[in-house]
Amino acid sequence: MSDRKALRILLVEDDENDAALLLRHLRQIGYDVVHQRVDTEAAMQAALAENWDLVLSDFSMPTFSAPAALAVLKEHSIDIPFIIISGTIDDEMAVDAMRAGAQDFLVKGRLARLQPAIERELREAAIRGERRTMQEKLLVSDRMVSVGTLAAGVAHEINNPLAALVANLDVVALTVAEITKARENVPKNAKTDGADDAAKTSSILDARLRELEEPLRDAREAADRVRQIVKDVKIFSRAADSSRHAVDVHRILDSSLRIAWTEIRNRARLQKNYGPLSVVLGNESRLGQVFLNLIVNAAQAIVEGNPAENEITITTTPAAGGRVAIDVRDSGSGIPESVRSKIFDAFFTTKPVGVGTGLGLSICHRLISEMGGTISVDSEEGKGTVFRVELLAASGDAAGTPPPLMTTPRLARRGRVLVIDDEAAVATVITRLLSAEHDVVEVTSARQALELIDKGQRFDILFTDMQMPDVTGMDLHATLSTQAPDQADRMVFMSGGTYVPVVRDFLHQVKNPRISKPFDVGTLRALVYNLVR
């Protein structure tokens, strides 16, 4: 059995002879080398599409350099060992390169240290990768603890409006049944006196129909409350997404407060003092996790039973350096000075055994730091605590803010609409909403949709669910992009939530409109008005 080690090297070098000498040396010291040589930024950008164990770079080249190569690595957020091998680097340049992220530097022709340097850096890189994996697992674990702790509360918040929704719909159903039965009993060919009685009965029944407006309105309001709770929970579903973009911090705070409300309501009054700035550079899911953690900690620092005498205050204000400050203040027991310096340490907790993991604040610190922000604490024992998060303000609209839709009906031609959803009830209600103005065809599978299009049928809009058995909405788009690209362009994706990474990635790549379930009549009709030409 061979003791030779496989090694994938990205070689940043403009001199083919120097590259050949280096590769010969690596093979002589026991490596089976797979390599690619680049000497421009564009070539390196392209090469980084593949996985490499190590970058070996000359320091200075006619059109490229080691500092520029390091900058490319940083741009891609790739953590692989970077070793400089050069005949021209001096001590000052070497120190600057190390500060920029290079792990080591060697002089060409003096490669005795190359093998131990490679072994050391590969070992360190592996350790950094076990650490990142563990941090991500702890991050998910903390999120699950947070959401698990609040699951009963979320269920309670959903059950209240759900009870109102079901009960009001039952009232409507019973009343409609009674009215229908009464109408059937009204004489249709009565004499004059009988006709008068029928008219009176009909008037009474019409009045009863009007009485249904209130329970229907209450049912709709209850459904909207459930929809808002689902939106709030969605914030915590994007565990793998670590991108930074403009997000509305006030909206995330409001969602976190609604989810944590059962923790707050029996402990303290809630005060919100929101300032003029709300859009920050961050990550919606991870900020939601941070704020939920801080809010729950604030609530749990207050003993239950006396909410009138206690307060949790959320404040946002402009801060120095183009930042937005978010303060979470409680009137609880405070943090003893003896442990205040440890609260951001992993596994440190002041809570009783079995309550919390000791990970929450350390993960908050890590997440805020990764977003380019800071988190600090100010507390006095017996007088409460305030956690301050500072994040860079962002310009423009928050990510995810939908473009304005036209809500005023306009004269439009009668369009052809195809609705594809394995949930028949969803397809049917869309048909009910649109069929007065458009010709609507509904199917329950993507295969049925393909059969219609293969037979030559064409549609102005194709509403399609994202995730269906057998053939998904994404599969349908891929097929239509090849076989009927005009129909692929007219697809509108419907989704109850982009929980699956492949769905989220797909929606980032395509430009088709999308609509979130549950949707309202105004949004649906406005979208159709905009798309039917």
Short mmCIF file of C-alpha atoms in Angstrom, two decimals:
data_model
loop_
_atom_site.label_atom_id
_atom_site.label_comp_id
_atom_site.label_asym_id
_atom_site.label_seq_id
_atom_site.Cartn_x
_atom_site.Cartn_y
_atom_site.Cartn_z
CA MET A 1 0.00 0.00 0.00
CA SER A 2 1.37 3.39 -0.99
CA ASP A 3 2.10 5.99 1.70
CA ARG A 4 1.83 8.82 -0.80
CA LYS A 5 -0.71 11.54 0.02
CA ALA A 6 -3.14 13.08 -2.44
CA LEU A 7 -2.88 16.86 -2.60
CA ARG A 8 -4.92 19.30 -4.70
CA ILE A 9 -2.97 22.52 -5.22
CA LEU A 10 -3.96 25.81 -6.81
CA LEU A 11 -0.64 27.21 -7.99
CA VAL A 12 -0.46 31.00 -8.45
CA GLU A 13 2.68 31.30 -10.58
CA ASP A 14 3.56 32.93 -13.90
CA ASP A 15 6.85 31.07 -14.48
CA GLU A 16 6.31 27.57 -15.91
CA ASN A 17 9.85 26.47 -14.98
CA ASP A 18 9.43 27.52 -11.34
CA ALA A 19 6.07 25.74 -11.27
CA ALA A 20 7.64 22.54 -12.66
CA LEU A 21 10.45 22.61 -10.07
CA LEU A 22 7.96 23.08 -7.23
CA LEU A 23 5.72 20.25 -8.42
CA ARG A 24 8.77 17.92 -8.82
CA HIS A 25 9.78 18.71 -5.23
CA LEU A 26 6.29 17.96 -3.92
CA ARG A 27 6.23 14.59 -5.67
CA GLN A 28 9.69 13.78 -4.36
CA ILE A 29 8.57 14.36 -0.75
CA GLY A 30 5.61 12.00 -1.09
CA TYR A 31 2.62 13.84 -2.57
CA ASP A 32 0.42 12.78 -5.48
CA VAL A 33 -0.33 16.23 -6.81
CA VAL A 34 -3.31 17.43 -8.80
CA HIS A 35 -2.81 21.07 -9.68
CA GLN A 36 -3.94 24.04 -11.71
CA ARG A 37 -1.67 26.97 -12.48
CA VAL A 38 -3.11 30.51 -12.72
CA ASP A 39 -1.45 33.89 -13.09
CA THR A 40 -4.37 36.33 -13.41
CA GLU A 41 -7.29 37.31 -11.20
CA ALA A 42 -9.82 36.10 -13.77
CA ALA A 43 -8.16 32.67 -13.97
CA MET A 44 -8.12 32.36 -10.18
CA GLN A 45 -11.77 33.40 -9.92
CA ALA A 46 -12.68 30.62 -12.34
CA ALA A 47 -10.44 28.04 -10.64
CA LEU A 48 -12.12 28.60 -7.27
CA ALA A 49 -15.23 26.88 -8.62
CA GLU A 50 -13.35 23.65 -7.73
CA ASN A 51 -12.15 22.44 -4.33
CA TRP A 52 -8.47 22.85 -3.42
CA ASP A 53 -6.47 21.72 -0.39
CA LEU A 54 -3.85 24.45 -0.62
CA VAL A 55 -2.79 27.61 -2.45
CA LEU A 56 0.91 28.07 -3.20
CA SER A 57 1.61 31.53 -4.57
CA ASP A 58 4.48 33.55 -5.95
CA PHE A 59 4.55 37.02 -4.42
CA SER A 60 4.91 39.28 -7.43
CA MET A 61 3.92 38.63 -11.07
CA PRO A 62 3.49 40.95 -14.07
CA THR A 63 -0.34 40.91 -13.89
CA PHE A 64 -1.07 39.41 -10.47
CA SER A 65 0.31 39.13 -6.92
CA ALA A 66 -0.03 37.19 -3.69
CA PRO A 67 -1.93 40.06 -1.94
CA ALA A 68 -4.37 40.17 -4.87
CA ALA A 69 -4.81 36.38 -4.71
CA LEU A 70 -5.50 36.63 -0.96
CA ALA A 71 -8.12 39.29 -1.67
CA VAL A 72 -9.85 36.91 -4.12
CA LEU A 73 -9.95 34.19 -1.47
CA LYS A 74 -11.48 36.62 1.02
CA GLU A 75 -14.05 37.71 -1.53
CA HIS A 76 -15.16 34.08 -1.90
CA SER A 77 -14.99 33.45 1.89
CA ILE A 78 -12.84 30.38 1.26
CA ASP A 79 -10.71 29.14 4.14
CA ILE A 80 -7.82 27.14 2.69
CA PRO A 81 -4.10 27.43 3.58
CA PHE A 82 -2.23 30.07 1.60
CA ILE A 83 1.57 29.76 1.48
CA ILE A 84 3.80 32.22 -0.35
CA ILE A 85 6.90 30.88 -2.13
CA SER A 86 8.93 33.71 -3.62
CA GLY A 87 12.43 34.80 -4.40
CA THR A 88 11.66 38.51 -4.05
CA ILE A 89 9.80 38.92 -0.76
CA ASP A 90 11.51 40.78 2.08
CA ASP A 91 10.66 40.66 5.80
CA GLU A 92 8.37 43.70 5.72
CA MET A 93 6.37 42.34 2.77
CA ALA A 94 6.17 38.94 4.46
CA VAL A 95 4.72 40.47 7.64
CA ASP A 96 2.15 42.41 5.61
CA ALA A 97 1.17 39.24 3.76
CA MET A 98 0.76 37.34 7.04
CA ARG A 99 -1.47 40.12 8.35
CA ALA A 100 -3.52 39.87 5.18
CA GLY A 101 -4.14 36.17 5.79
CA ALA A 102 -1.20 34.18 4.43
CA GLN A 103 -0.24 31.27 6.69
CA ASP A 104 3.48 31.08 5.84
CA PHE A 105 6.14 32.18 3.38
CA LEU A 106 9.21 30.42 1.97
CA VAL A 107 12.05 31.43 -0.31
CA LYS A 108 12.34 29.72 -3.69
CA GLY A 109 15.19 27.21 -3.70
CA ARG A 110 14.95 26.79 0.10
CA LEU A 111 12.08 24.36 0.42
CA ALA A 112 13.19 22.26 3.40
CA ARG A 113 10.33 23.77 5.45
CA LEU A 114 7.70 23.15 2.77
CA GLN A 115 6.55 19.69 3.86
CA PRO A 116 6.17 20.51 7.58
CA ALA A 117 4.48 23.79 6.63
CA ILE A 118 1.98 21.98 4.41
CA GLU A 119 1.28 19.28 7.02
CA ARG A 120 0.82 21.90 9.73
CA GLU A 121 -1.52 24.06 7.67
CA LEU A 122 -3.62 21.14 6.43
CA ARG A 123 -3.99 20.00 10.03
CA GLU A 124 -4.97 23.50 11.18
CA ALA A 125 -7.44 23.85 8.31
CA ALA A 126 -9.07 20.56 9.28
CA ILE A 127 -9.41 21.76 12.86
CA ARG A 128 -10.97 25.03 11.72
CA GLY A 129 -13.42 23.01 9.54
CA GLU A 130 -14.48 20.59 12.64
CA ARG A 131 -14.91 23.93 14.64
CA ARG A 132 -17.14 25.54 11.93
CA THR A 133 -19.22 22.36 11.69
CA MET A 134 -19.61 22.25 15.46
CA GLN A 135 -20.55 25.93 15.57
CA GLU A 136 -23.23 25.39 12.94
CA LYS A 137 -24.60 22.41 14.89
CA LEU A 138 -24.65 24.48 18.07
CA LEU A 139 -26.35 27.29 16.17
CA VAL A 140 -29.11 24.95 14.98
CA SER A 141 -29.32 23.37 18.44
CA ASP A 142 -29.81 26.77 20.07
CA ARG A 143 -32.46 27.70 17.51
CA MET A 144 -34.31 24.47 18.21
CA VAL A 145 -34.10 25.06 21.96
CA SER A 146 -35.48 28.58 21.50
CA VAL A 147 -38.32 27.53 19.24
CA GLY A 148 -38.96 24.37 21.29
CA THR A 149 -39.26 26.41 24.47
CA LEU A 150 -41.83 28.62 22.79
CA ALA A 151 -43.68 25.90 20.83
CA ALA A 152 -46.51 25.70 23.35
CA GLY A 153 -46.83 29.47 23.32
CA VAL A 154 -46.94 29.58 19.52
CA ALA A 155 -49.59 26.83 19.53
CA HIS A 156 -51.59 28.89 22.04
CA GLU A 157 -51.32 31.99 19.86
CA ILE A 158 -52.51 30.02 16.81
CA ASN A 159 -55.30 28.19 18.65
CA ASN A 160 -57.02 31.41 19.75
CA PRO A 161 -57.64 32.82 16.26
CA LEU A 162 -58.14 29.31 14.90
CA ALA A 163 -60.95 28.72 17.41
CA ALA A 164 -62.56 32.00 16.35
CA LEU A 165 -62.14 31.12 12.68
CA VAL A 166 -63.72 27.66 12.97
CA ALA A 167 -66.57 28.85 15.20
CA ASN A 168 -67.46 31.77 12.92
CA LEU A 169 -67.43 29.54 9.85
CA ASP A 170 -69.71 27.10 11.69
CA VAL A 171 -72.11 29.97 12.43
CA VAL A 172 -72.12 30.92 8.77
CA ALA A 173 -72.64 27.31 7.63
CA LEU A 174 -75.56 26.75 10.03
CA THR A 175 -77.20 30.04 9.13
CA VAL A 176 -76.89 29.42 5.39
CA ALA A 177 -78.40 25.95 5.86
CA GLU A 178 -81.37 27.42 7.79
CA ILE A 179 -81.90 30.14 5.18
CA THR A 180 -81.76 27.63 2.34
CA LYS A 181 -84.31 25.40 4.06
CA ALA A 182 -86.61 28.36 4.79
CA ARG A 183 -86.44 29.57 1.17
CA GLU A 184 -87.40 26.12 -0.06
CA ASN A 185 -90.55 26.32 2.08
CA VAL A 186 -91.69 29.71 0.69
CA PRO A 187 -94.73 29.15 -1.62
CA LYS A 188 -93.77 29.86 -5.21
CA ASN A 189 -97.30 30.21 -6.69
CA ALA A 190 -99.18 31.75 -3.77
CA LYS A 191 -102.28 33.98 -4.00
CA THR A 192 -102.12 37.65 -3.02
CA ASP A 193 -102.13 37.07 0.76
CA GLY A 194 -99.67 34.22 0.37
CA ALA A 195 -97.44 36.38 -1.79
CA ASP A 196 -97.36 39.01 0.95
CA ASP A 197 -96.30 36.37 3.47
CA ALA A 198 -93.63 35.15 1.07
CA ALA A 199 -92.32 38.67 0.62
CA LYS A 200 -92.13 39.14 4.37
CA THR A 201 -90.34 35.81 4.75
CA SER A 202 -87.93 36.71 1.97
CA SER A 203 -87.20 40.07 3.63
CA ILE A 204 -86.47 38.33 6.93
CA LEU A 205 -84.15 35.88 5.19
CA ASP A 206 -82.33 38.71 3.42
CA ALA A 207 -81.79 40.36 6.80
CA ARG A 208 -80.35 37.11 8.14
CA LEU A 209 -78.00 36.93 5.16
CA ARG A 210 -76.75 40.41 5.99
CA GLU A 211 -76.09 39.23 9.54
CA LEU A 212 -73.48 36.86 8.12
CA GLU A 213 -71.21 39.76 7.20
CA GLU A 214 -69.97 40.16 10.78
CA PRO A 215 -68.97 36.51 11.45
CA LEU A 216 -67.36 36.34 8.01
CA ARG A 217 -65.37 39.50 8.75
CA ASP A 218 -64.32 38.09 12.14
CA ALA A 219 -63.31 34.80 10.49
CA ARG A 220 -61.15 36.68 8.00
CA GLU A 221 -59.46 38.67 10.77
CA ALA A 222 -58.75 35.43 12.67
CA ALA A 223 -57.27 33.86 9.53
CA ASP A 224 -55.04 36.91 9.06
CA ARG A 225 -53.76 36.49 12.63
CA VAL A 226 -52.83 32.87 11.92
CA ARG A 227 -51.09 33.95 8.69
CA GLN A 228 -49.05 36.55 10.59
CA ILE A 229 -47.94 33.96 13.16
CA VAL A 230 -46.83 31.63 10.35
CA LYS A 231 -44.84 34.51 8.82
CA ASP A 232 -43.18 35.12 12.18
CA VAL A 233 -42.17 31.48 12.53
CA LYS A 234 -40.75 31.46 8.98
CA ILE A 235 -38.05 33.88 10.09
CA PHE A 236 -36.42 31.06 12.09
CA SER A 237 -36.53 28.49 9.27
CA ARG A 238 -33.53 29.58 7.21
CA ALA A 239 -30.76 27.92 9.22
CA ALA A 240 -28.29 27.53 6.35
CA ASP A 241 -28.59 31.07 5.03
CA SER A 242 -25.81 33.35 6.30
CA SER A 243 -25.94 36.05 3.61
CA ARG A 244 -26.11 39.73 4.55
CA HIS A 245 -28.52 42.15 2.96
CA ALA A 246 -30.79 45.06 3.86
CA VAL A 247 -33.42 43.93 6.38
CA ASP A 248 -36.09 45.76 8.35
CA VAL A 249 -35.03 45.42 11.98
CA HIS A 250 -38.39 46.71 13.27
CA ARG A 251 -40.25 43.96 11.42
CA ILE A 252 -37.92 41.30 12.83
CA LEU A 253 -38.30 42.72 16.35
CA ASP A 254 -42.10 42.68 16.02
CA SER A 255 -42.07 39.06 14.85
CA SER A 256 -39.77 38.02 17.71
CA LEU A 257 -42.00 39.83 20.22
CA ARG A 258 -45.13 38.10 18.92
CA ILE A 259 -43.49 34.68 19.19
CA ALA A 260 -42.21 35.43 22.71
CA TRP A 261 -45.46 37.00 23.89
CA THR A 262 -46.46 34.06 26.12
CA GLU A 263 -43.14 34.46 27.95
CA ILE A 264 -43.70 38.20 28.38
CA ARG A 265 -47.41 38.57 29.14
CA ASN A 266 -47.37 37.28 32.74
CA ARG A 267 -44.11 38.97 33.67
CA ALA A 268 -43.97 42.52 32.36
CA ARG A 269 -45.53 45.33 30.36
CA LEU A 270 -44.04 45.77 26.90
CA GLN A 271 -42.85 49.15 25.64
CA LYS A 272 -41.62 49.79 22.10
CA ASN A 273 -39.71 52.99 21.31
CA TYR A 274 -38.75 52.69 17.66
CA GLY A 275 -36.56 55.37 16.11
CA PRO A 276 -36.53 56.68 12.53
CA LEU A 277 -34.01 54.18 11.15
CA SER A 278 -35.09 50.58 10.62
CA VAL A 279 -33.14 49.11 7.68
CA VAL A 280 -29.83 47.49 8.65
CA LEU A 281 -27.23 45.27 7.01
CA GLY A 282 -27.78 41.80 8.41
CA ASN A 283 -29.49 38.43 8.04
CA GLU A 284 -33.18 38.10 8.80
CA SER A 285 -33.10 34.55 10.19
CA ARG A 286 -30.04 35.11 12.35
CA LEU A 287 -31.21 38.46 13.66
CA GLY A 288 -34.51 36.81 14.53
CA GLN A 289 -32.63 34.21 16.54
CA VAL A 290 -30.62 36.91 18.35
CA PHE A 291 -33.62 39.10 19.19
CA LEU A 292 -35.75 36.15 20.28
CA ASN A 293 -32.94 35.02 22.58
CA LEU A 294 -32.49 38.46 24.11
CA ILE A 295 -36.25 39.00 24.56
CA VAL A 296 -36.80 35.60 26.18
CA ASN A 297 -33.80 36.21 28.47
CA ALA A 298 -35.29 39.59 29.43
CA ALA A 299 -38.63 37.97 30.26
CA GLN A 300 -37.07 35.14 32.23
CA ALA A 301 -35.08 37.63 34.31
CA ILE A 302 -38.42 38.81 35.75
CA VAL A 303 -40.41 36.71 38.20
CA GLU A 304 -43.90 35.81 36.98
CA GLY A 305 -47.02 37.20 38.58
CA ASN A 306 -46.57 40.95 38.73
CA PRO A 307 -46.58 42.34 35.15
CA ALA A 308 -47.93 45.76 36.16
CA GLU A 309 -44.77 46.48 38.17
CA ASN A 310 -42.24 45.31 35.58
CA GLU A 311 -41.30 46.40 32.11
CA ILE A 312 -39.48 45.17 29.01
CA THR A 313 -38.53 48.00 26.67
CA ILE A 314 -37.31 47.68 23.08
CA THR A 315 -35.64 50.81 21.75
CA THR A 316 -34.02 51.57 18.40
CA THR A 317 -31.95 54.71 17.85
CA PRO A 318 -29.33 56.02 15.42
CA ALA A 319 -25.78 55.36 16.67
CA ALA A 320 -22.31 56.65 15.84
CA GLY A 321 -20.55 55.48 12.68
CA GLY A 322 -23.67 55.06 10.56
CA ARG A 323 -25.12 52.40 12.81
CA VAL A 324 -28.47 51.53 14.34
CA ALA A 325 -28.61 50.61 18.04
CA ILE A 326 -31.19 48.13 19.33
CA ASP A 327 -31.63 48.03 23.12
CA VAL A 328 -33.47 45.23 24.94
CA ARG A 329 -34.04 46.45 28.51
CA ASP A 330 -35.66 44.63 31.40
CA SER A 331 -36.47 45.56 34.98
CA GLY A 332 -35.42 42.13 36.25
CA SER A 333 -32.90 40.92 38.79
CA GLY A 334 -29.79 42.11 36.94
CA ILE A 335 -26.49 40.28 36.43
CA PRO A 336 -23.99 40.06 39.32
CA GLU A 337 -20.76 41.91 38.60
CA SER A 338 -18.75 38.77 39.41
CA VAL A 339 -20.11 36.93 36.35
CA ARG A 340 -20.84 39.81 33.98
CA SER A 341 -17.61 39.32 32.04
CA LYS A 342 -18.47 35.64 31.37
CA ILE A 343 -21.97 35.92 29.97
CA PHE A 344 -20.87 35.64 26.34
CA ASP A 345 -18.79 32.51 27.07
CA ALA A 346 -20.12 29.25 25.64
CA PHE A 347 -21.97 27.03 28.11
CA PHE A 348 -21.95 29.70 30.83
CA THR A 349 -25.39 30.28 32.33
CA THR A 350 -26.87 31.79 35.50
CA LYS A 351 -30.10 29.82 34.99
CA PRO A 352 -30.98 26.73 37.07
CA VAL A 353 -29.94 23.30 35.84
CA GLY A 354 -32.25 22.15 33.07
CA VAL A 355 -33.21 25.70 32.04
CA GLY A 356 -31.27 26.84 28.97
CA THR A 357 -28.06 25.51 27.42
CA GLY A 358 -25.61 28.31 28.16
CA LEU A 359 -25.16 28.72 24.41
CA GLY A 360 -27.64 31.50 23.69
CA LEU A 361 -25.57 34.60 24.40
CA SER A 362 -22.33 33.19 23.00
CA ILE A 363 -24.14 32.39 19.75
CA CYS A 364 -25.73 35.86 19.75
CA HIS A 365 -22.24 37.34 20.08
CA ARG A 366 -20.93 35.23 17.22
CA LEU A 367 -23.86 35.98 14.89
CA ILE A 368 -23.77 39.72 15.48
CA SER A 369 -19.98 39.79 14.99
CA GLU A 370 -20.32 37.91 11.69
CA MET A 371 -22.81 40.55 10.54
CA GLY A 372 -20.26 43.29 11.26
CA GLY A 373 -22.04 44.44 14.41
CA THR A 374 -21.42 44.52 18.15
CA ILE A 375 -23.32 43.34 21.20
CA SER A 376 -22.73 44.58 24.74
CA VAL A 377 -24.40 44.48 28.15
CA ASP A 378 -24.98 46.97 30.92
CA SER A 379 -26.49 45.66 34.13
CA GLU A 380 -26.86 46.46 37.79
CA GLU A 381 -27.84 43.78 40.26
CA GLY A 382 -31.40 44.32 41.45
CA LYS A 383 -32.10 47.05 38.86
CA GLY A 384 -32.27 45.24 35.56
CA THR A 385 -30.23 44.72 32.41
CA VAL A 386 -29.93 46.23 28.95
CA PHE A 387 -28.38 44.42 26.00
CA ARG A 388 -27.33 46.67 23.13
CA VAL A 389 -26.88 45.44 19.56
CA GLU A 390 -25.35 47.81 17.01
CA LEU A 391 -25.56 47.10 13.28
CA LEU A 392 -24.61 49.05 10.18
CA ALA A 393 -27.49 51.01 8.70
CA ALA A 394 -28.31 50.01 5.12
CA SER A 395 -29.64 52.17 2.35
CA GLY A 396 -32.62 51.30 0.19
CA ASP A 397 -35.54 48.99 0.85
CA ALA A 398 -35.32 45.90 2.98
CA ALA A 399 -34.78 42.60 1.17
CA GLY A 400 -37.97 40.71 0.60
CA THR A 401 -40.10 43.85 0.32
CA PRO A 402 -42.45 43.00 -2.54
CA PRO A 403 -42.74 45.44 -5.43
CA PRO A 404 -45.97 47.42 -5.37
CA LEU A 405 -48.81 45.68 -7.14
CA MET A 406 -51.58 47.46 -9.00
CA THR A 407 -54.67 47.10 -6.82
CA THR A 408 -57.10 49.21 -8.87
CA PRO A 409 -58.89 47.01 -11.41
CA ARG A 410 -58.37 47.98 -15.03
CA LEU A 411 -59.92 46.83 -18.23
CA ALA A 412 -58.02 43.74 -19.34
CA ARG A 413 -58.57 41.07 -21.93
CA ARG A 414 -59.88 37.71 -20.81
CA GLY A 415 -56.82 35.57 -20.18
CA ARG A 416 -56.12 31.85 -20.01
CA VAL A 417 -54.85 30.70 -16.61
CA LEU A 418 -53.49 27.29 -15.65
CA VAL A 419 -53.41 26.37 -11.96
CA ILE A 420 -51.12 23.48 -10.94
CA ASP A 421 -51.31 22.34 -7.32
CA ASP A 422 -51.49 18.88 -5.77
CA GLU A 423 -53.65 20.43 -3.05
CA ALA A 424 -56.97 20.41 -4.89
CA ALA A 425 -58.58 22.88 -2.50
CA VAL A 426 -55.97 25.54 -3.38
CA ALA A 427 -56.43 25.05 -7.11
CA THR A 428 -60.21 25.18 -6.74
CA VAL A 429 -60.29 28.43 -4.76
CA ILE A 430 -58.02 30.15 -7.32
CA THR A 431 -60.45 29.03 -10.02
CA ARG A 432 -63.36 30.49 -8.04
CA LEU A 433 -61.55 33.80 -7.59
CA LEU A 434 -60.53 34.23 -11.24
CA SER A 435 -63.09 32.40 -13.39
CA ALA A 436 -65.48 35.36 -13.67
CA GLU A 437 -62.81 37.34 -15.55
CA HIS A 438 -60.56 34.65 -17.06
CA ASP A 439 -60.68 31.12 -18.46
CA VAL A 440 -59.14 28.93 -15.76
CA VAL A 441 -57.95 25.33 -16.06
CA GLU A 442 -56.89 23.48 -12.92
CA VAL A 443 -54.77 20.32 -12.64
CA THR A 444 -53.27 18.53 -9.65
CA SER A 445 -49.92 17.48 -11.10
CA ALA A 446 -47.13 18.91 -13.23
CA ARG A 447 -47.41 15.91 -15.56
CA GLN A 448 -50.99 16.89 -16.42
CA ALA A 449 -49.79 20.41 -17.14
CA LEU A 450 -47.09 19.11 -19.48
CA GLU A 451 -49.65 16.98 -21.33
CA LEU A 452 -51.84 20.04 -21.97
CA ILE A 453 -48.89 22.09 -23.23
CA ASP A 454 -47.57 19.20 -25.36
CA LYS A 455 -51.01 19.12 -27.07
CA GLY A 456 -50.56 22.75 -28.06
CA GLN A 457 -52.50 24.56 -25.33
CA ARG A 458 -51.01 27.88 -24.26
CA PHE A 459 -51.66 30.01 -21.16
CA ASP A 460 -51.10 33.63 -20.18
CA ILE A 461 -50.28 32.63 -16.59
CA LEU A 462 -49.27 29.28 -15.06
CA PHE A 463 -49.70 29.30 -11.28
CA THR A 464 -47.65 26.37 -9.96
CA ASP A 465 -46.90 25.00 -6.53
CA MET A 466 -43.18 24.62 -5.83
CA GLN A 467 -43.14 21.23 -4.14
CA MET A 468 -45.32 18.47 -5.55
CA PRO A 469 -44.82 14.71 -5.61
CA ASP A 470 -43.18 13.13 -8.66
CA VAL A 471 -42.61 16.34 -10.69
CA THR A 472 -42.00 19.58 -8.79
CA GLY A 473 -42.68 23.13 -9.94
CA MET A 474 -38.91 23.47 -10.40
CA ASP A 475 -38.82 20.38 -12.62
CA LEU A 476 -41.71 21.76 -14.66
CA HIS A 477 -39.86 25.05 -15.16
CA ALA A 478 -36.73 23.21 -16.32
CA THR A 479 -38.71 21.15 -18.84
CA LEU A 480 -40.69 24.10 -20.16
CA SER A 481 -37.52 26.21 -20.47
CA THR A 482 -36.40 23.72 -23.13
CA GLN A 483 -39.69 22.64 -24.72
CA ALA A 484 -41.87 25.77 -24.40
CA PRO A 485 -39.80 28.71 -23.13
CA ASP A 486 -42.69 31.15 -23.65
CA GLN A 487 -44.67 29.17 -21.06
CA ALA A 488 -41.73 28.91 -18.64
CA ASP A 489 -41.53 32.72 -18.67
CA ARG A 490 -45.22 32.94 -17.70
CA MET A 491 -44.94 30.72 -14.62
CA VAL A 492 -45.85 32.17 -11.22
CA PHE A 493 -44.51 30.15 -8.30
CA MET A 494 -46.68 29.54 -5.23
CA SER A 495 -45.07 28.51 -1.97
CA GLY A 496 -46.06 28.05 1.64
CA GLY A 497 -42.46 28.70 2.70
CA THR A 498 -38.96 28.25 1.29
CA TYR A 499 -37.81 25.87 4.05
CA VAL A 500 -35.85 23.59 1.70
CA PRO A 501 -32.48 25.00 0.54
CA VAL A 502 -32.97 23.79 -3.04
CA VAL A 503 -36.23 25.76 -3.29
CA ARG A 504 -34.65 28.88 -1.81
CA ASP A 505 -31.67 28.63 -4.21
CA PHE A 506 -33.98 28.11 -7.18
CA LEU A 507 -36.05 31.20 -6.38
CA HIS A 508 -32.85 33.24 -6.13
CA GLN A 509 -31.89 32.15 -9.64
CA VAL A 510 -35.15 32.69 -11.56
CA LYS A 511 -36.89 35.99 -12.21
CA ASN A 512 -40.45 34.64 -12.35
CA PRO A 513 -43.04 36.24 -10.07
CA ARG A 514 -43.93 34.36 -6.89
CA ILE A 515 -46.79 34.52 -4.42
CA SER A 516 -46.80 33.27 -0.84
CA LYS A 517 -49.49 31.04 0.60
CA PRO A 518 -51.85 31.98 2.07
CA PHE A 519 -52.61 34.82 -0.34
CA ASP A 520 -55.49 37.29 -0.35
CA VAL A 521 -57.90 38.09 -3.15
CA GLY A 522 -56.49 41.58 -3.78
CA THR A 523 -52.91 40.36 -4.16
CA LEU A 524 -53.92 37.50 -6.46
CA ARG A 525 -56.10 39.61 -8.73
CA ALA A 526 -53.59 42.45 -8.87
CA LEU A 527 -50.88 40.01 -9.94
CA VAL A 528 -53.11 38.64 -12.69
CA TYR A 529 -53.99 42.17 -13.88
CA ASN A 530 -50.29 42.97 -14.15
CA LEU A 531 -49.41 39.82 -16.07
CA VAL A 532 -52.28 39.40 -18.53
CA ARG A 533 -51.47 41.56 -21.57
#
